[in-house]
Tab-separated table of C-alpha atoms and ligand atoms in Angstrom:
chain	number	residue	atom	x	y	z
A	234	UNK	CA	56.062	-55.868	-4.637
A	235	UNK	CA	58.532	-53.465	-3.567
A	236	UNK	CA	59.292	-52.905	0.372
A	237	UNK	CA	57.546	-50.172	1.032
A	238	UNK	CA	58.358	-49.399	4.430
A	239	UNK	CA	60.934	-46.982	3.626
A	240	UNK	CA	59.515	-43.749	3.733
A	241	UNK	CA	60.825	-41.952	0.345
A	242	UNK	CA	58.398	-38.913	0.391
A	243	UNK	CA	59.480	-37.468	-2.922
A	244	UNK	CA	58.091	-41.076	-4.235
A	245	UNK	CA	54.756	-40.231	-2.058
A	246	UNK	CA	54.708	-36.409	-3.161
A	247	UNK	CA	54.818	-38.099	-7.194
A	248	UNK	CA	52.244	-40.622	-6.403
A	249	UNK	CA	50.002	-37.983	-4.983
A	250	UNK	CA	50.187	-36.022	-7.814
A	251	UNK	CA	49.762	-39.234	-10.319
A	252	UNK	CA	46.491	-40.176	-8.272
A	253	UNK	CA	45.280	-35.988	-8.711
A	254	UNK	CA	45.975	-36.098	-12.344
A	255	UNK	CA	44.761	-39.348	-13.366
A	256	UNK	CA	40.993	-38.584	-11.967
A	257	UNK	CA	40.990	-35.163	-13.619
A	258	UNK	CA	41.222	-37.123	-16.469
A	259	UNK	CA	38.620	-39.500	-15.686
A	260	UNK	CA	37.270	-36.933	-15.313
A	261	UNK	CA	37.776	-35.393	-18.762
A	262	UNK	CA	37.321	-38.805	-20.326
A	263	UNK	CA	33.633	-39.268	-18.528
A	264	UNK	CA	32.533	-35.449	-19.977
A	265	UNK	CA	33.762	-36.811	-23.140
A	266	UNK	CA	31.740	-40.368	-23.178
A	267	UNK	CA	34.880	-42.019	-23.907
A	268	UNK	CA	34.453	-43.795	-20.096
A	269	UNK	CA	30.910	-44.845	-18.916
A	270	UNK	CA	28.991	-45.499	-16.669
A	271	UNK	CA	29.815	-44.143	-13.314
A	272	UNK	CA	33.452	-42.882	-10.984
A	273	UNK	CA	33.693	-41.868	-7.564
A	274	UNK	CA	36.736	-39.323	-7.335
A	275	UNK	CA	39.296	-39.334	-4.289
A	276	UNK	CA	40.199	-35.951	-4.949
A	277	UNK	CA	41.763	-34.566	-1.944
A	278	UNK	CA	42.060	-37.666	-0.146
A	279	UNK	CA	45.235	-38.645	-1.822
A	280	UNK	CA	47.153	-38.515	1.159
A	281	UNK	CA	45.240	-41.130	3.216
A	282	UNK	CA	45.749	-43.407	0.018
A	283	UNK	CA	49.170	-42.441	-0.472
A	284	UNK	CA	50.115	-42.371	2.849
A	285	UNK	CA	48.102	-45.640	4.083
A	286	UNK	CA	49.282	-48.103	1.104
A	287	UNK	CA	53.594	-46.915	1.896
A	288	UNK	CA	52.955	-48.756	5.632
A	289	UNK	CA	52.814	-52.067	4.031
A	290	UNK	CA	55.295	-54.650	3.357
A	291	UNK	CA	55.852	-57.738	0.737
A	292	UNK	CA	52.466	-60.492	1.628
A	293	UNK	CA	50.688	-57.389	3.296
A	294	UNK	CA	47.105	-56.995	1.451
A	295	UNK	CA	44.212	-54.687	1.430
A	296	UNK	CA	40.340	-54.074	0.493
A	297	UNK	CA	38.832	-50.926	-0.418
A	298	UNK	CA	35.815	-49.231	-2.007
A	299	UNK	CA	34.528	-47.582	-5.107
A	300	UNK	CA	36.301	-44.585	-4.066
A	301	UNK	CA	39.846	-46.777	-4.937
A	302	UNK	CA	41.656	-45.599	-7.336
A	303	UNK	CA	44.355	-43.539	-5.367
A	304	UNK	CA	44.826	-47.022	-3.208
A	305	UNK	CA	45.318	-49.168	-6.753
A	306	UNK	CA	47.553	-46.609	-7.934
A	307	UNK	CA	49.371	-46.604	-4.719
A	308	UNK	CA	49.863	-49.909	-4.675
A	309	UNK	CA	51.613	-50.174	-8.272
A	310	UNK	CA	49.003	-50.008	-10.639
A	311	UNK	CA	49.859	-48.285	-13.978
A	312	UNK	CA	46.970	-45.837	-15.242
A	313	UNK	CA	47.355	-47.425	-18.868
A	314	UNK	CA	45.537	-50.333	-16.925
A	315	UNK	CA	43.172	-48.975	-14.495
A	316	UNK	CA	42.448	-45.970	-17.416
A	317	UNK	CA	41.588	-49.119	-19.120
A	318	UNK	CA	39.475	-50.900	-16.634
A	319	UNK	CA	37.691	-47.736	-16.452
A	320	UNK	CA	36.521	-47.877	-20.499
A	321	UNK	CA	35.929	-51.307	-20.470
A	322	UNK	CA	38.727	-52.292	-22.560
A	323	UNK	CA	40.917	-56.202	-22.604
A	324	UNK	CA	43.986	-54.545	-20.995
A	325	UNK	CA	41.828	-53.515	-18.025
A	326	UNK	CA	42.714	-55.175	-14.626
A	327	UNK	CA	39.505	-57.129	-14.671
A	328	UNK	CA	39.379	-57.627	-18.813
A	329	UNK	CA	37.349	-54.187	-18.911
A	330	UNK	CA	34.376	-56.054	-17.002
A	331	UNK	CA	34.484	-54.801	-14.157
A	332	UNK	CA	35.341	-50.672	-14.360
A	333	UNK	CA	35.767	-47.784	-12.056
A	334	UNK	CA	34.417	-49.851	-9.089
A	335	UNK	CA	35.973	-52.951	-9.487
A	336	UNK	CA	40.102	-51.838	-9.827
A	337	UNK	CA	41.873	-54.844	-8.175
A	338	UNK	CA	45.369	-56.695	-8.531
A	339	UNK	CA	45.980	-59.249	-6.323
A	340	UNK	CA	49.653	-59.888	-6.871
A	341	UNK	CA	49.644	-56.622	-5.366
A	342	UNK	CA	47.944	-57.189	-2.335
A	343	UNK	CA	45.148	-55.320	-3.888
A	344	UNK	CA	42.259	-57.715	-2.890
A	345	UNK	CA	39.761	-54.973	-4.596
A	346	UNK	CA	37.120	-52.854	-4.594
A	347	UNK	CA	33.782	-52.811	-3.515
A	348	UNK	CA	31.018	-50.978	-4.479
A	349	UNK	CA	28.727	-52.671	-1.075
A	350	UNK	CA	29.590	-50.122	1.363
A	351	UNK	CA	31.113	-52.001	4.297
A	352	UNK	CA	31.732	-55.125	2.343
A	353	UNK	CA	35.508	-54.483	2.017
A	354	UNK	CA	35.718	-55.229	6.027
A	355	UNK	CA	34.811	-58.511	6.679
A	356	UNK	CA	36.829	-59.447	3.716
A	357	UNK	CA	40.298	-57.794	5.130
A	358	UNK	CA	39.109	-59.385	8.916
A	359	UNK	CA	39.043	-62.984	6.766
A	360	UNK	CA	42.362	-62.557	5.207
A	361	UNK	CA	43.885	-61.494	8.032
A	362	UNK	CA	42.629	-64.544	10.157
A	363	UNK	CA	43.638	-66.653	7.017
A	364	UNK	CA	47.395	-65.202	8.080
A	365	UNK	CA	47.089	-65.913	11.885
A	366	UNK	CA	46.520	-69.794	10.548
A	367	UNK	CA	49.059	-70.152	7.567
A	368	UNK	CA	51.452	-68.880	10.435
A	369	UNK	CA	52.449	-65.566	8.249
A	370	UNK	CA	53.280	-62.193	9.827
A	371	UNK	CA	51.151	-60.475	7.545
A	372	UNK	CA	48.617	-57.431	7.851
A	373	UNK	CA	45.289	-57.239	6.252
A	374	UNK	CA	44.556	-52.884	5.514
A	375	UNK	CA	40.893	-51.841	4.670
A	376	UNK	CA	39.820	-48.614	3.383
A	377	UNK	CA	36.201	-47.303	3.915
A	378	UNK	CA	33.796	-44.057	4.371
A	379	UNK	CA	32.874	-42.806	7.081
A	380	UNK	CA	28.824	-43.667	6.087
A	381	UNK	CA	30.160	-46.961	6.149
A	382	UNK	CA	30.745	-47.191	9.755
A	383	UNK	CA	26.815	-46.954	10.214
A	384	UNK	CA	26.455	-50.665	8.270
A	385	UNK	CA	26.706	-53.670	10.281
A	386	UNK	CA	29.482	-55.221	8.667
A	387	UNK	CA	31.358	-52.258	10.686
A	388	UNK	CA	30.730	-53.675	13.891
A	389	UNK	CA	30.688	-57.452	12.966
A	390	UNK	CA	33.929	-57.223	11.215
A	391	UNK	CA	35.958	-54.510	14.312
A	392	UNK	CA	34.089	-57.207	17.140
A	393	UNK	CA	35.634	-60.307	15.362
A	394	UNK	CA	38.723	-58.713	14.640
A	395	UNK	CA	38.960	-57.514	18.297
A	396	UNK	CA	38.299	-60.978	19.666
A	397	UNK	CA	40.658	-62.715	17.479
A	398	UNK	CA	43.519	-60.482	17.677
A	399	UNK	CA	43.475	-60.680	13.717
A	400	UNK	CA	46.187	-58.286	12.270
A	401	UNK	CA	43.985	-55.991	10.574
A	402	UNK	CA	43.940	-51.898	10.021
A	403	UNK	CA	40.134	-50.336	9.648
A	404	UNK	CA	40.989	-47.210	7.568
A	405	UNK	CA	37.958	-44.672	7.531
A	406	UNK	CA	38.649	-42.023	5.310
A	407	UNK	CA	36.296	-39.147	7.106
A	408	UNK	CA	35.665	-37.074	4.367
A	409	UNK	CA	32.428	-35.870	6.282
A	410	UNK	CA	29.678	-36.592	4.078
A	411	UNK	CA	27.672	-40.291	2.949
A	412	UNK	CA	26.562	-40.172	-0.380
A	413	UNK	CA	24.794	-36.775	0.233
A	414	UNK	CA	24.168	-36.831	3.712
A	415	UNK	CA	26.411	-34.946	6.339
A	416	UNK	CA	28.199	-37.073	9.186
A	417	UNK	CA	26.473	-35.180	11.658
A	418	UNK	CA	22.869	-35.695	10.679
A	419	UNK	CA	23.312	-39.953	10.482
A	420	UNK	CA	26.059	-40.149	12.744
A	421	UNK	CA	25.574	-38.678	16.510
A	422	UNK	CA	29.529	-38.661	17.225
A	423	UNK	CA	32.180	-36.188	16.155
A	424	UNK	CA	35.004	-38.930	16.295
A	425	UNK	CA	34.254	-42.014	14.362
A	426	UNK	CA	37.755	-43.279	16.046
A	427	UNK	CA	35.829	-43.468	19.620
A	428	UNK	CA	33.906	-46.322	17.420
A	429	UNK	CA	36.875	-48.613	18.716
A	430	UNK	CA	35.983	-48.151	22.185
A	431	UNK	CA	33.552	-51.018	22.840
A	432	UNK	CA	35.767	-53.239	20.967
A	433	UNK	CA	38.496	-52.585	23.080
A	434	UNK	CA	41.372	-51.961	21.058
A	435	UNK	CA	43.164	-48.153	19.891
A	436	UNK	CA	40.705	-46.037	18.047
A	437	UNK	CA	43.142	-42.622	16.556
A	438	UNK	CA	42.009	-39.405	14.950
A	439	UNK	CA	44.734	-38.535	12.396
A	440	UNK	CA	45.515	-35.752	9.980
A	441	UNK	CA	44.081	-37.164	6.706
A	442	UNK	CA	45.420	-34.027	4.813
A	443	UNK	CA	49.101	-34.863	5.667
A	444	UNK	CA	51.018	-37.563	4.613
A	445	UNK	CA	53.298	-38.073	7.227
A	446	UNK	CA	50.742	-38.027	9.925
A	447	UNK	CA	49.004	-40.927	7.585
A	448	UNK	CA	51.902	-42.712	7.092
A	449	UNK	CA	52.954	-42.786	10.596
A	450	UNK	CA	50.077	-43.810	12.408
A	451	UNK	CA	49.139	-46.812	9.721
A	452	UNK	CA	52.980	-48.227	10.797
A	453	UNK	CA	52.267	-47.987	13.989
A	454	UNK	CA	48.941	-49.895	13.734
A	455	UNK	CA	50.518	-52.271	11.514
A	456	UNK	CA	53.232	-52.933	13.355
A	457	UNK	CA	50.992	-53.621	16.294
A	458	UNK	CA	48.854	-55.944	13.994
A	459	UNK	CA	52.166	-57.738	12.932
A	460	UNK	CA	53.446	-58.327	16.256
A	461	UNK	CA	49.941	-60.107	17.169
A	462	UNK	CA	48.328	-57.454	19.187
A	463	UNK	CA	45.563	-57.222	16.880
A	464	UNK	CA	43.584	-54.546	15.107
A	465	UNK	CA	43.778	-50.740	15.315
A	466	UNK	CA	40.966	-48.213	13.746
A	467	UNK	CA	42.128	-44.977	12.267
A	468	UNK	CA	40.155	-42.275	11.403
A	469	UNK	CA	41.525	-40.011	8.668
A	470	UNK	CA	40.058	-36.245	8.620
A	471	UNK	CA	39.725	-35.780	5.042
A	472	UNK	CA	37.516	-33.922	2.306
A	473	UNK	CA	36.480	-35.041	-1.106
A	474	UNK	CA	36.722	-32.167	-3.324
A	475	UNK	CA	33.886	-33.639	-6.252
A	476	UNK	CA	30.639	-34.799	-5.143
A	477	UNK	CA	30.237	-38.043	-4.607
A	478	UNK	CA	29.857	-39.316	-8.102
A	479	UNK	CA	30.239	-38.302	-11.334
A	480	UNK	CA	26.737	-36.964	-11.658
A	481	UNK	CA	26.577	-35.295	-7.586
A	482	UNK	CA	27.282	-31.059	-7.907
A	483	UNK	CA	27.551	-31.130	-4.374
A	484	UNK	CA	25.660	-28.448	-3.964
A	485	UNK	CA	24.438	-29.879	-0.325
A	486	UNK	CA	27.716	-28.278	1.034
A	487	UNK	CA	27.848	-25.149	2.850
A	488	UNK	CA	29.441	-22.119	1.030
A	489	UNK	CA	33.773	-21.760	1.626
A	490	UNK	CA	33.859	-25.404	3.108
A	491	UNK	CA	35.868	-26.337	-0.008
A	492	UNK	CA	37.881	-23.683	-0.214
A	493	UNK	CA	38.874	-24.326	3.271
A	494	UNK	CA	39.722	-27.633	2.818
A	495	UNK	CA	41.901	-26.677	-0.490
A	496	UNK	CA	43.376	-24.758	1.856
A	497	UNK	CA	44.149	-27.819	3.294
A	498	UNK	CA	45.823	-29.600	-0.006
A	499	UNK	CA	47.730	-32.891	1.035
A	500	UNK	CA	49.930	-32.393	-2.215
A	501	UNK	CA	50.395	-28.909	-1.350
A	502	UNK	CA	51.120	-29.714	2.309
A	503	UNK	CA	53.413	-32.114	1.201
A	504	UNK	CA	55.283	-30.245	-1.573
A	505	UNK	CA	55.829	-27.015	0.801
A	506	UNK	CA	57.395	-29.467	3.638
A	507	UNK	CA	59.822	-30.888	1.088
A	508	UNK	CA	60.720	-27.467	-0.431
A	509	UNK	CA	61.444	-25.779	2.759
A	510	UNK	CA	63.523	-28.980	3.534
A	511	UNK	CA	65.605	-28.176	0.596
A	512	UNK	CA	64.179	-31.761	-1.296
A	513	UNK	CA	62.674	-30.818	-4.210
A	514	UNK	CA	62.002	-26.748	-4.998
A	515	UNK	CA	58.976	-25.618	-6.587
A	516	UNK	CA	60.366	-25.495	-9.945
A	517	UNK	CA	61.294	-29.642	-9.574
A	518	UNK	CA	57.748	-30.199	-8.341
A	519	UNK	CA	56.308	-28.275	-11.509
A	520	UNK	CA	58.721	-30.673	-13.698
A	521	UNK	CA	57.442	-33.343	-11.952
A	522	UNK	CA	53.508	-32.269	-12.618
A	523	UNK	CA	54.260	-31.758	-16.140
A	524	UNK	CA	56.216	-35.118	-16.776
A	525	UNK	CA	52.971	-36.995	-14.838
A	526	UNK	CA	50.811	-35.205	-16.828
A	527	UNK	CA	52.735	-36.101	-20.675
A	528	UNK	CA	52.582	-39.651	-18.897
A	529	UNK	CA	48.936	-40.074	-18.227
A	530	UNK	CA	47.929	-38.494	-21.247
A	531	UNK	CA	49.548	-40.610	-23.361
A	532	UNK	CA	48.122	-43.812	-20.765
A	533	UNK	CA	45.018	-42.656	-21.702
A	534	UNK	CA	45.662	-42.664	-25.267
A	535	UNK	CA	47.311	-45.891	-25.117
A	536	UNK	CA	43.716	-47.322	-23.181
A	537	UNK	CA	41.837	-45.694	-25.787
A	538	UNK	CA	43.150	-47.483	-28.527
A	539	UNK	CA	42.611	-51.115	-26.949
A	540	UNK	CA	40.257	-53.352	-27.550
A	541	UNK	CA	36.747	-54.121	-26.224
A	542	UNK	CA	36.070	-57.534	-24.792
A	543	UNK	CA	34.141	-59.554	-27.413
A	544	UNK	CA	30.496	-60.975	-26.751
A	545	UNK	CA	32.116	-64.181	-26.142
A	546	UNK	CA	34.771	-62.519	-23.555
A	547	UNK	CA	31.939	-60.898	-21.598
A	548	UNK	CA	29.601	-63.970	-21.200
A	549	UNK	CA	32.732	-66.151	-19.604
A	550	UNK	CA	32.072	-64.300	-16.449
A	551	UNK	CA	28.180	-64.468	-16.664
A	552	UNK	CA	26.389	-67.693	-14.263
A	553	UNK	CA	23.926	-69.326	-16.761
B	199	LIG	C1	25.097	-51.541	1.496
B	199	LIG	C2	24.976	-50.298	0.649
B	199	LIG	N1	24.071	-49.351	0.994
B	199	LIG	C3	23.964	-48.230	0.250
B	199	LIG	C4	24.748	-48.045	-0.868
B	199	LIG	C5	24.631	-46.763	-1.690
B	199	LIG	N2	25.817	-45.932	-1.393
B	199	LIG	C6	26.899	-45.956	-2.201
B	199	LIG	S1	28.127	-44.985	-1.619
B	199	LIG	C7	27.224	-44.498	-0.297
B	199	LIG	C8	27.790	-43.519	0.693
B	199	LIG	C9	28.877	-44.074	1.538
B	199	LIG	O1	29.524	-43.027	2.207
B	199	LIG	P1	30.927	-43.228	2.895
B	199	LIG	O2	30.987	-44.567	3.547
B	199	LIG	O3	31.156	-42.060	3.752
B	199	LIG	O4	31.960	-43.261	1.693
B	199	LIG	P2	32.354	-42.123	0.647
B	199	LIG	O5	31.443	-42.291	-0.525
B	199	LIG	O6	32.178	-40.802	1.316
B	199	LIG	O7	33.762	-42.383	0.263
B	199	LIG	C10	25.973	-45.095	-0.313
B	199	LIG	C11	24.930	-44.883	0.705
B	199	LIG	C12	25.670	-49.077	-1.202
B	199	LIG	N3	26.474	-48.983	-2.270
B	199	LIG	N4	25.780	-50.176	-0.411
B	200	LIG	MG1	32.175	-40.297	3.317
């Protein structure tokens, strides 16, 4: 693993645009039954992935959900093997058993997925009290939804956390809906970071729609973690342009509310700061979309054309 605590935003502003491109062709590949089964898009949460994942350092590890691909990507994952995770093929991070909701690398510090909502937390809270013992100054991130701070694995895992002084991040990317329920008819607060009050330790609202917000508040709370102050919660403001699965419309959202958030794009926020900085113009950002795109078409091609697991493959993970 690469040290990724120096910031090199044209790196972010590519790996933004990787995460964007690869899920439109998930997306593609689902309409086209050559992926099955089921995929939760992070479009237009890139930046919270993005942004999140470049605050940690070599030994650093993290949990996250269903919703994971931009934070497997992020943390070094090439799409030829989470494209084939996703169609159930042998070059798949998990062997193709596992799929869209099970993306995980742990010589990565990519502890997994989870498709349990809130299961990801207790997990982080154990590896990062497994790193208080061993003696190593290392930070445990978790990524979750902001329906998942309504399961009691929320509260078990921010109380323990907070009592222990474990070196821990709780990421919630607020992207203001459950599965199809609104925040604000399950949820009877505005600011899921006040949700760190009662534990007694920082509780931030942060721009989830621009990197550099993201990135600096997650080393702030990391560094805090590292330097044995214990945990920090951060809420990232952030909007999931698809519904909340492959088969969701999203027609429960109110008219112009995703226009207003594409208004809002993290890559485009991103890709206008570094142009008027005179980093990368919009003709090198279009060179860069269409070298991405020549790359993950030709991952996906490359998934395609690997093997299924056999029968005998399969059953090796099966209890009987
Ligand atoms: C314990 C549990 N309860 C219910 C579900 C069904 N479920 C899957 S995703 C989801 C919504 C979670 O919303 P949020 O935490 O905001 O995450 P998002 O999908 O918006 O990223 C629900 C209820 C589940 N997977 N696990
Ligand atoms: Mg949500």
């Amino acid at each position: 693993m690469t040290d990724r605590a120096q910031p090199d935003r044209v790196a972010w502003f590519r790996k933004m645009v990787e995460i964007r491109l690869f899920e439109e062709k998930v997306q593609e590949l689902f309409m086209s039954g050559t992926i099955q089964g089921t995929t939760h898009l992070c479009q237009g949460q890139e930046a919270v992935s993005v942004g999140a994942i470049t605050a940690m350092r070599e030994g650093d590890v993290q949990t996250n959900t269903y919703r994971g691909h931009g934070e497997a990507l992020a943390l070094g994952m090439t799409p030829e093997t989470a494209f084939a995770e996703l169609m159930g093929k042998t070059t798949g991070c998990s062997g193709g058993v596992g799929g869209s909701m099970h993306l995980i690398d742990s010589s990565k510090g990519n502890l997994g997925a989870n498709a349990i909502v809130g299961a990801g937390l207790p997990i982080a809270v154990g590896a990062a009290v497994s790193f208080q013992v061993q003696g190593r100054a290392n930070v445990a991130l978790t990524f979750f939804g902001d329906g998942a701070t309504n399961i009691g694995t929320f509260h078990e895992a921010l109380n323990m956390a907070a009592v222990w002084k474990a070196p821990v991040v709780f990421i919630i990317a607020n992207n203001l809906y459950g599965e199809y329920s609104p925040l604000m008819t399950t949820t009877p607060i505005a600011d899921l970071a006040r949700r760190a009050d009662p534990y007694a330790f920082p509780g931030i609202v942060v721009d989830g729609q621009d990197v550099d917000m993201v990135h600096a508040a997650t080393v702030d709370a990391v560094e805090r973690a590292r330097r044995g102050e214990g945990p920090t919660l951060l809420e990232m403001k952030t909007y999931r342009y698809r519904g909340h699965s492959r088969s969701d419309p999203a027609k429960y959202r109110p008219d112009g509310e995703l226009d207003a958030w594409k208004g809002r794009d993290p890559i485009e926020i991103l890709g206008a700061k570094l142009a008027s900085e005179g980093v990368l113009s919009a003709a090198d950002q279009a060179a860069i979309r269409q070298e991405l795109q020549a790359g993950i078409d030709a991952a996906a091609d490359r998934a395609a054309a690997a093997p299924y697991p056999t029968l005998e493959e399969t059953e090796r993970y099966v209890y009987a």
